[in-house]
Amino acid sequence: MIGREGELRLVESFLDAAAPGARGLVIEGEAGIGKTTIWQAALDAASLRGYRVVVTRPTEAEARIPFAGLNDLLGEVVDAWGSELPLPQQAALDVALMRASGSGEVAQPLALSLAVLELLRVGSAAQPLALGIDDAQWLDESSSTVLQFALRRLDAEPVIVIATERRAGSSVRPAVIGDLPTERVAHVAARALTAEEVDRLLESSFDLRLAPTALRRVQRLSSGNPFHALEIGRALAARGIDPTGGDVPVPDTVGELVRARLAALPDEAREVTTHVAALSHPTPALLEAALGRDVASPGLGAAREADVLAPDDDPVRFTHPLLSSEVYAALEDAERRDLHRRLASVVSEPEELARHLALAAAGPDPEVADALDAAASHALGRGAPDAAAELAELAATMTTETDPLRARRMAAAGRYRLMAGDAGRARELLEGALAEPAVQDGPARAELLFRLAGVRQLLDDFVASAELGEEALLHAHDDLALTVRIKLLLAGASFISGRQWAAGSRHAFEAMELAEESGDPALVAATIGPYASWRYATGAGYDPGLAARAAELEPFTVQLRTLDLPDFDLANIELQEGETAAGIARIGALLDRAERDGDYSSLPFLLANAALGDFLEGRSELARARIDQAARLARATDQRVAQVHTLASDARLSARLGDADRAIQAAADASALMAATSWRSGEWMMWADVARLELGRGDASAALVAVGGALDASGADESDRRRWALGTAAEALVMLGRHDDAGSVLADLDDQLRRHPSPRLAADALRARARLHASEGDVEAADAAVAEAETIHRHIGDPWELGRTLLVAGELHRRARRRAMARASLREALETFTFLGARSWAKQAREQLGRIGATRTDAGLTPTQRGVAELVATGLTNRQVADRLFMSVHTVEAHLSAIYDRLGLHSRRELAAALAGESEPIRDTPG
């Protein structure tokens, strides 16, 4: 460690800085400047501070081998803590690191990335982790991608990355820590040595002391680079110069010295070094297989004796990366191809085998292309779509232009790029494949157009996607399965964006007909869900027979991701239709499957939907936890559409819980993302819940702002999803005194209900109409409307909507001086909101109860007993009371007997008189 005091002070400062989350230290500079020496000192210092240090030293030959660096870096961490991960994540790690063979299915890159994230969390909880990466520029893309994913998501875990990068005078950091905040990354530039420091280096290494003139020349020629200075010193020491002499003959270039040093090696050593330079993981056994023991063993010994190769056996490495580069660069083209051909016969790992074959080929070669194809599939199976894409692209270049396989391989590369998250490159590859002469017509072209249409959807260009999909249909001809897939894509785009609604519904219905015609049960199973959704969305209603059909076809859905199962569409329909319990149960089963399979692309949606079900069942804390988990997962997996869905669900849950600030912010964030992604599904349901929150807070103007866009029929999309907000808009208009406008909105909603019946929307309309009738003085019509809304909400099992209707009923009864009926409604609303954990809503019910004078029941009865008493006093039978309060008739009778005993009463008539009796007059106030 000569001349590194300044760099080491910066290292110490980084290690001593206390900051949460992942941090990075980049030691940068030109090749040979001494980065690795500083890096090793930094790792030693981290170890002394209690860090568990794990390292990888990637080489140029390893840069294209998937997960080579990850295996080195996290192998021992997996050994220590891998068993603590969920089973899908353990499986993803084992397959990626080739500790286990895959199941034959494509591994989910997301599962692997999340596994690495969780592994770092679990490992760093036991002991702070220091990840050392020497020559980060050679870290393979697959390893870099998953590490980058994990590091940027560590919040407070003690994980540091100490990396070297061959770069000088640049603040650009290695990709692996490229996403960390600037304040979490420190840079240490390895500086050039002074003449005095070069003097000390040469003396300590070779016992060589040079005269000042020669020393200055060595320093100038080496530019203060330690590796270069050592090479010069090594050459001078080998000449046996007189150290007391004056001017010493110093070579003109360092490159000449390195090449001369390598040329001086025995033939066996030169053979060994060329093989080591070309292999990703050279071992003595591999070298013996390629060269034979009689060459490999003496060659290894001689190269180590000359300090060209390090003494390590697994893997065999050069003492400095520049030596490896020089050895490989010195090969002639024919020599290089012959070397790789020989290595292809001894390596077994498919990706490396294919690369050696590719490097051995002089031009297109069908056998090499096939090997690259196989290697791409293998890489994909390990969860490395980026490596698979690169191998598939290589396979395409190894295929002649007249071969139809060339376009297919380009398309495969595009698909893999898409899986790796590079939609832009995927588009380029698919467009290139479409330009190939072999795919100008027929199903092959239709398949390419279909895939490109999917990519354009991901790039939020739904217009171009629809055009490509329609063109694809023209080329699909008699390929029924492909035609169905194209139609489902077009139908899905329309459903998500609300555009070309009529065409979207037609595609969905025709897809179902064609799927049935195909006789392929898997194709029918994939089509049932979209078909059911379109039937419901276009007013045809819910066909329970589709659920039975989906259950029969369940064995044929193994290859579908959870979100594409028919049950997901059926659950959403059931929730909208008012079959709440069935929908919640179906979502729960889907969530179990997604968690079991590690289906991280589906989990954010399912968690968010399950959260609303938890809320309706009184588990508000679990509901909030699920929403938070869904949001973290959506961000972690960079799924923008999932982020839209979780934000919208967060807004709805927060509105129902009464958390106004969070609801409004989440809705605004969701709305911004909807504009960016064209995902409009659920938009008006979200804003309707936010508007209901504003109504509950007494701010009808804010409520109308939230749902005002729904009133503009001319601006509605073809799907007319604005209907979900019309009832709430009408309520706001009534409260603002705009009765005529409210009547017009309700007439619009009634018209939509005739075309598309929905119990939820019908109850919305009835609640708003009850307010309108009451404001116009028609008490009887108001009572009838609110009673019918209450009946619907009890039937569909939505206690929050029931509670809101009971609030309206209580308000109407109070204003009509029907104190007992008002108390019954408001107390049930209070108990309902308390059960749900909706505290601000419960506060509203409590405040309205406070406006009604006390009765004899206010002392001595439990809340449940009060609820029973007040319902009985309104004239309901025991059976009707039992149905309203979700209890048995026997339980109602028991409560009623206890009420009579407590209050000294003997009949329903006396109970009604006691509740309506001589209490204080109603203190009526606005609202």
Coordinates of N, CA and C in Angstrom, one line a residue, residues 3-156:
G3 N 1.6 4.9 -1.2 CA 1.0 6.2 -1.8 C -0.5 6.2 -1.8
R4 N -1.2 5.4 -1.0 CA -2.7 5.3 -1.0 C -3.3 5.9 0.3
E5 N -2.5 6.7 1.0 CA -3.1 7.2 2.3 C -4.4 8.0 2.0
G6 N -4.4 8.9 1.0 CA -5.6 9.7 0.7 C -6.8 8.8 0.4
E7 N -6.6 7.9 -0.5 CA -7.7 7.0 -0.9 C -8.2 6.2 0.3
L8 N -7.3 5.7 1.2 CA -7.8 4.9 2.3 C -8.5 5.8 3.3
R9 N -8.2 7.1 3.4 CA -9.0 8.0 4.3 C -10.4 8.1 3.8
L10 N -10.6 8.2 2.5 CA -11.9 8.2 1.9 C -12.7 6.9 2.1
V11 N -12.0 5.8 2.0 CA -12.6 4.5 2.3 C -13.1 4.5 3.8
E12 N -12.2 4.9 4.7 CA -12.6 4.9 6.1 C -13.8 5.8 6.4
S13 N -13.8 6.9 5.7 CA -14.9 7.8 5.9 C -16.2 7.2 5.4
F14 N -16.2 6.5 4.3 CA -17.4 5.8 3.8 C -17.9 4.8 4.8
L15 N -16.9 4.0 5.3 CA -17.3 2.9 6.2 C -17.8 3.4 7.5
D16 N -17.3 4.5 8.0 CA -17.8 5.1 9.2 C -19.1 5.9 9.2
A17 N -19.5 6.2 8.0 CA -20.7 7.0 7.8 C -21.9 6.1 8.1
A18 N -22.8 6.6 9.0 CA -24.0 5.9 9.4 C -25.2 6.4 8.5
A19 N -25.7 5.5 7.7 CA -26.9 5.9 6.9 C -27.7 4.6 6.6
P20 N -29.0 4.8 6.6 CA -29.9 3.6 6.3 C -29.9 3.2 4.8
G21 N -30.2 2.0 4.6 CA -30.3 1.5 3.2 C -29.0 1.1 2.6
A22 N -29.1 0.6 1.4 CA -27.9 0.2 0.6 C -27.1 1.4 0.3
R23 N -25.7 1.2 0.3 CA -24.8 2.2 0.0 C -23.7 1.6 -0.9
G24 N -23.1 2.5 -1.7 CA -22.1 2.0 -2.6 C -20.8 2.8 -2.6
L25 N -19.7 2.2 -2.7 CA -18.4 2.8 -2.8 C -17.7 2.3 -4.1
V26 N -17.4 3.3 -5.0 CA -16.8 3.0 -6.3 C -15.4 3.4 -6.3
I27 N -14.5 2.5 -6.5 CA -13.1 2.8 -6.7 C -12.8 2.7 -8.2
E28 N -12.4 3.8 -8.7 CA -12.3 3.9 -10.2 C -11.0 4.4 -10.6
G29 N -10.7 4.1 -11.9 CA -9.4 4.5 -12.5 C -9.1 3.6 -13.7
E30 N -8.0 4.0 -14.3 CA -7.6 3.2 -15.5 C -7.1 1.8 -15.1
A31 N -7.0 1.0 -16.1 CA -6.4 -0.4 -15.9 C -5.0 -0.3 -15.3
G32 N -4.8 -1.1 -14.2 CA -3.4 -1.1 -13.6 C -3.1 0.0 -12.6
I33 N -4.0 0.9 -12.4 CA -3.8 2.0 -11.5 C -3.8 1.6 -10.0
G34 N -4.2 0.4 -9.7 CA -4.2 0.0 -8.3 C -5.5 -0.1 -7.6
K35 N -6.6 -0.1 -8.4 CA -7.9 -0.2 -7.8 C -8.1 -1.4 -7.0
T36 N -7.7 -2.6 -7.4 CA -7.9 -3.8 -6.7 C -7.2 -3.8 -5.3
T37 N -6.1 -3.2 -5.3 CA -5.4 -3.1 -4.0 C -6.2 -2.3 -3.0
I38 N -6.7 -1.1 -3.4 CA -7.5 -0.3 -2.5 C -8.8 -1.1 -2.2
W39 N -9.4 -1.7 -3.2 CA -10.6 -2.5 -3.0 C -10.4 -3.6 -1.9
Q40 N -9.3 -4.3 -2.0 CA -9.1 -5.3 -1.0 C -8.9 -4.7 0.4
A41 N -8.2 -3.6 0.5 CA -8.0 -2.9 1.8 C -9.4 -2.5 2.3
A42 N -10.3 -2.0 1.4 CA -11.6 -1.6 1.9 C -12.4 -2.8 2.4
L43 N -12.3 -3.9 1.8 CA -13.0 -5.1 2.2 C -12.5 -5.6 3.6
D44 N -11.1 -5.5 3.7 CA -10.5 -5.9 5.0 C -11.0 -5.0 6.1
A45 N -11.1 -3.7 5.8 CA -11.6 -2.7 6.8 C -13.1 -3.0 7.1
A46 N -13.8 -3.3 6.2 CA -15.3 -3.6 6.4 C -15.4 -4.9 7.3
S47 N -14.5 -5.9 7.0 CA -14.6 -7.1 7.9 C -14.3 -6.8 9.3
L48 N -13.3 -5.9 9.5 CA -12.9 -5.5 10.9 C -14.1 -4.8 11.6
R49 N -15.0 -4.2 10.8 CA -16.1 -3.4 11.4 C -17.3 -4.3 11.6
G50 N -17.2 -5.6 11.3 CA -18.3 -6.5 11.6 C -19.1 -6.9 10.4
Y51 N -18.7 -6.5 9.2 CA -19.4 -6.9 8.0 C -19.1 -8.3 7.6
R52 N -20.0 -9.0 7.1 CA -19.8 -10.3 6.4 C -19.4 -9.9 4.9
V53 N -18.2 -10.3 4.5 CA -17.7 -9.9 3.2 C -17.9 -11.0 2.2
V54 N -18.5 -10.8 1.1 CA -18.6 -11.8 0.0 C -18.2 -11.1 -1.3
V55 N -17.5 -11.8 -2.1 CA -16.9 -11.1 -3.3 C -17.1 -11.9 -4.6
T56 N -17.0 -11.1 -5.7 CA -16.9 -11.7 -7.0 C -15.9 -10.9 -7.8
R57 N -15.1 -11.6 -8.6 CA -14.1 -11.0 -9.4 C -14.3 -11.4 -10.9
P58 N -15.3 -10.8 -11.5 CA -15.7 -11.2 -12.9 C -14.6 -10.9 -13.9
T59 N -14.5 -11.7 -14.9 CA -13.5 -11.5 -16.0 C -14.3 -11.2 -17.3
E60 N -13.5 -10.7 -18.3 CA -14.1 -10.4 -19.5 C -14.8 -11.6 -20.1
A61 N -14.2 -12.8 -19.9 CA -14.8 -14.0 -20.5 C -16.1 -14.4 -19.8
E62 N -16.3 -13.9 -18.6 CA -17.5 -14.2 -17.8 C -18.7 -13.3 -18.1
A63 N -18.4 -12.2 -18.8 CA -19.3 -11.1 -18.9 C -20.6 -11.5 -19.6
R64 N -20.6 -12.5 -20.4 CA -21.8 -13.0 -21.1 C -22.3 -14.3 -20.7
I65 N -21.9 -14.7 -19.5 CA -22.4 -16.0 -18.9 C -23.4 -15.6 -17.8
P66 N -24.7 -16.0 -18.0 CA -25.7 -15.5 -17.0 C -25.5 -16.0 -15.6
F67 N -25.6 -15.1 -14.7 CA -25.5 -15.3 -13.2 C -24.1 -15.9 -12.8
A68 N -23.1 -15.7 -13.6 CA -21.7 -16.1 -13.2 C -21.3 -15.3 -11.9
G69 N -21.6 -14.0 -12.0 CA -21.2 -13.1 -10.8 C -22.1 -13.4 -9.6
L70 N -23.4 -13.6 -9.8 CA -24.3 -13.8 -8.7 C -23.9 -15.1 -8.0
N71 N -23.6 -16.1 -8.7 CA -23.2 -17.4 -8.1 C -22.0 -17.2 -7.2
D72 N -21.0 -16.5 -7.7 CA -19.8 -16.2 -6.8 C -20.2 -15.4 -5.6
L73 N -20.9 -14.3 -5.8 CA -21.2 -13.3 -4.8 C -22.1 -13.8 -3.7
L74 N -23.2 -14.5 -4.1 CA -24.2 -14.9 -3.1 C -24.2 -16.4 -2.7
G75 N -23.3 -17.1 -3.3 CA -23.3 -18.6 -3.0 C -23.4 -18.9 -1.5
E76 N -22.4 -18.3 -0.8 CA -22.4 -18.7 0.7 C -23.5 -18.0 1.4
V77 N -24.1 -16.9 0.9 CA -25.3 -16.3 1.6 C -26.5 -17.2 1.4
V78 N -26.6 -17.8 0.2 CA -27.7 -18.7 -0.1 C -27.5 -19.9 0.9
D79 N -26.3 -20.4 1.0 CA -26.1 -21.6 1.9 C -26.5 -21.2 3.3
A80 N -26.3 -20.0 3.8 CA -26.5 -19.6 5.1 C -28.0 -19.3 5.4
W81 N -28.7 -18.6 4.5 CA -30.0 -18.1 4.8 C -31.1 -18.5 3.7
G82 N -30.7 -19.2 2.7 CA -31.6 -19.5 1.6 C -32.9 -20.2 2.1
S83 N -32.7 -21.1 3.1 CA -33.8 -21.9 3.6 C -34.9 -21.0 4.2
E84 N -34.6 -19.8 4.6 CA -35.6 -18.9 5.2 C -36.5 -18.2 4.2
L85 N -36.2 -18.4 2.9 CA -37.0 -17.7 1.9 C -38.3 -18.5 1.6
P86 N -39.3 -17.9 1.1 CA -40.5 -18.7 0.6 C -40.0 -19.7 -0.5
L87 N -40.8 -20.8 -0.5 CA -40.4 -21.9 -1.4 C -40.2 -21.4 -2.9
P88 N -41.2 -20.6 -3.4 CA -41.0 -20.2 -4.8 C -39.7 -19.4 -5.1
Q89 N -39.3 -18.6 -4.1 CA -38.0 -17.9 -4.2 C -36.8 -18.8 -4.0
Q90 N -36.9 -19.8 -3.1 CA -35.8 -20.8 -3.0 C -35.6 -21.5 -4.4
A91 N -36.7 -21.9 -5.0 CA -36.7 -22.6 -6.2 C -36.0 -21.7 -7.3
A92 N -36.4 -20.5 -7.4 CA -35.9 -19.6 -8.4 C -34.4 -19.4 -8.2
L93 N -33.9 -19.3 -7.0 CA -32.4 -19.2 -6.8 C -31.7 -20.5 -7.2
D94 N -32.3 -21.6 -6.8 CA -31.6 -22.9 -7.1 C -31.5 -23.1 -8.6
V95 N -32.5 -22.7 -9.3 CA -32.5 -22.9 -10.8 C -31.5 -21.9 -11.4
A96 N -31.5 -20.7 -11.0 CA -30.7 -19.6 -11.6 C -29.2 -20.0 -11.3
L97 N -28.9 -20.4 -10.1 CA -27.5 -20.7 -9.8 C -27.1 -22.2 -10.1
M98 N -28.0 -22.9 -10.8 CA -27.8 -24.2 -11.3 C -27.5 -25.2 -10.2
R99 N -28.1 -24.9 -9.0 CA -28.1 -25.9 -7.9 C -29.2 -27.0 -8.1
A100 N -30.1 -26.7 -8.9 CA -31.2 -27.6 -9.2 C -31.6 -27.4 -10.6
S101 N -32.2 -28.5 -11.2 CA -32.7 -28.4 -12.6 C -34.1 -27.8 -12.5
G102 N -34.4 -27.1 -13.6 CA -35.8 -26.5 -13.6 C -36.9 -27.5 -13.9
S103 N -38.1 -27.1 -13.8 CA -39.2 -28.0 -13.9 C -39.6 -28.1 -15.4
G104 N -38.9 -27.4 -16.3 CA -39.3 -27.4 -17.7 C -40.1 -26.1 -18.0
E105 N -40.6 -25.4 -17.0 CA -41.3 -24.2 -17.2 C -40.3 -23.0 -17.2
V106 N -40.7 -21.9 -17.9 CA -39.9 -20.7 -17.9 C -39.9 -20.1 -16.5
A107 N -38.7 -19.9 -15.9 CA -38.5 -19.3 -14.6 C -38.9 -17.8 -14.7
Q108 N -39.6 -17.4 -13.7 CA -40.0 -16.0 -13.6 C -38.8 -15.1 -13.1
P109 N -38.3 -14.2 -14.0 CA -37.2 -13.3 -13.6 C -37.6 -12.5 -12.3
L110 N -38.9 -12.2 -12.2 CA -39.4 -11.4 -11.0 C -39.2 -12.2 -9.8
A111 N -39.4 -13.5 -9.8 CA -39.3 -14.4 -8.6 C -37.8 -14.4 -8.2
L112 N -36.9 -14.4 -9.1 CA -35.5 -14.4 -8.8 C -35.1 -13.1 -8.2
S113 N -35.5 -12.0 -8.8 CA -35.1 -10.7 -8.3 C -35.6 -10.5 -6.9
L114 N -36.9 -10.9 -6.6 CA -37.4 -10.8 -5.3 C -36.7 -11.7 -4.3
A115 N -36.3 -12.9 -4.8 CA -35.5 -13.8 -3.9 C -34.2 -13.2 -3.5
V116 N -33.5 -12.5 -4.4 CA -32.3 -11.9 -4.1 C -32.5 -10.7 -3.1
L117 N -33.6 -10.0 -3.3 CA -34.0 -8.9 -2.4 C -34.2 -9.4 -1.0
E118 N -35.0 -10.5 -0.9 CA -35.3 -11.1 0.4 C -34.1 -11.7 1.0
L119 N -33.2 -12.3 0.2 CA -32.0 -12.9 0.7 C -31.1 -11.8 1.4
L120 N -31.0 -10.7 0.7 CA -30.2 -9.6 1.3 C -30.8 -9.1 2.6
R121 N -32.1 -9.0 2.6 CA -32.8 -8.5 3.8 C -32.5 -9.5 5.0
V122 N -32.7 -10.8 4.7 CA -32.6 -11.8 5.8 C -31.1 -11.9 6.2
G123 N -30.2 -11.9 5.2 CA -28.8 -12.0 5.6 C -28.3 -10.8 6.3
S124 N -28.7 -9.6 5.9 CA -28.1 -8.4 6.6 C -28.8 -8.2 8.0
A125 N -29.9 -8.8 8.2 CA -30.5 -8.8 9.5 C -29.7 -9.6 10.5
A126 N -29.0 -10.6 10.0 CA -28.2 -11.4 10.9 C -26.8 -10.8 11.1
Q127 N -26.3 -10.2 10.0 CA -24.9 -9.6 10.1 C -24.8 -8.6 8.9
P128 N -24.3 -7.4 9.1 CA -24.2 -6.4 8.0 C -23.4 -7.1 6.8
L129 N -23.8 -6.8 5.6 CA -23.2 -7.4 4.4 C -22.4 -6.4 3.6
A130 N -21.3 -6.8 3.2 CA -20.4 -6.1 2.2 C -20.3 -6.9 1.0
L131 N -20.8 -6.4 -0.2 CA -20.7 -7.1 -1.4 C -19.5 -6.5 -2.2
G132 N -18.5 -7.3 -2.4 CA -17.3 -6.8 -3.1 C -17.3 -7.2 -4.6
I133 N -17.2 -6.3 -5.5 CA -17.2 -6.6 -7.0 C -16.0 -6.0 -7.6
D134 N -15.0 -6.8 -8.0 CA -13.8 -6.2 -8.6 C -14.0 -6.3 -10.1
D135 N -13.7 -5.2 -10.8 CA -13.9 -5.0 -12.2 C -15.4 -5.2 -12.5
A136 N -16.2 -4.3 -12.0 CA -17.7 -4.3 -12.1 C -18.1 -4.2 -13.6
Q137 N -17.2 -3.7 -14.5 CA -17.6 -3.6 -15.9 C -17.8 -4.9 -16.5
W138 N -17.2 -6.0 -15.9 CA -17.3 -7.3 -16.5 C -18.4 -8.1 -15.8
L139 N -19.2 -7.5 -14.9 CA -20.3 -8.3 -14.2 C -21.3 -8.6 -15.2
D140 N -21.7 -9.8 -15.4 CA -22.7 -10.2 -16.4 C -24.0 -9.5 -16.1
E141 N -24.7 -9.2 -17.2 CA -26.0 -8.4 -17.2 C -27.0 -9.0 -16.3
S142 N -27.1 -10.4 -16.4 CA -28.2 -11.0 -15.6 C -28.0 -10.8 -14.1
S143 N -26.7 -10.9 -13.6 CA -26.4 -10.7 -12.2 C -26.6 -9.2 -11.9
S144 N -26.1 -8.4 -12.7 CA -26.2 -6.9 -12.5 C -27.7 -6.5 -12.3
T145 N -28.5 -7.1 -13.2 CA -30.0 -6.7 -13.2 C -30.6 -7.0 -11.9
V146 N -30.5 -8.3 -11.5 CA -31.2 -8.7 -10.2 C -30.6 -8.0 -9.0
L147 N -29.3 -7.7 -9.0 CA -28.7 -7.0 -7.9 C -29.1 -5.6 -7.8
Q148 N -29.2 -5.0 -9.0 CA -29.7 -3.6 -9.1 C -31.1 -3.5 -8.6
F149 N -31.9 -4.4 -9.0 CA -33.3 -4.5 -8.5 C -33.4 -4.5 -7.0
A150 N -32.6 -5.4 -6.4 CA -32.7 -5.6 -5.0 C -32.1 -4.4 -4.2
L151 N -31.0 -3.9 -4.7 CA -30.3 -2.8 -3.9 C -31.1 -1.6 -3.8
R152 N -31.8 -1.2 -4.9 CA -32.6 0.0 -4.9 C -33.8 -0.1 -4.0
R153 N -34.2 -1.3 -3.5 CA -35.4 -1.5 -2.7 C -35.0 -1.8 -1.3
L154 N -33.8 -1.7 -0.9 CA -33.4 -1.9 0.5 C -33.6 -0.6 1.2
D155 N -34.4 -0.6 2.3 CA -34.8 0.7 2.9 C -33.8 1.0 4.1
A156 N -33.6 0.1 5.0 CA -32.8 0.4 6.1 C -31.8 -0.7 6.4

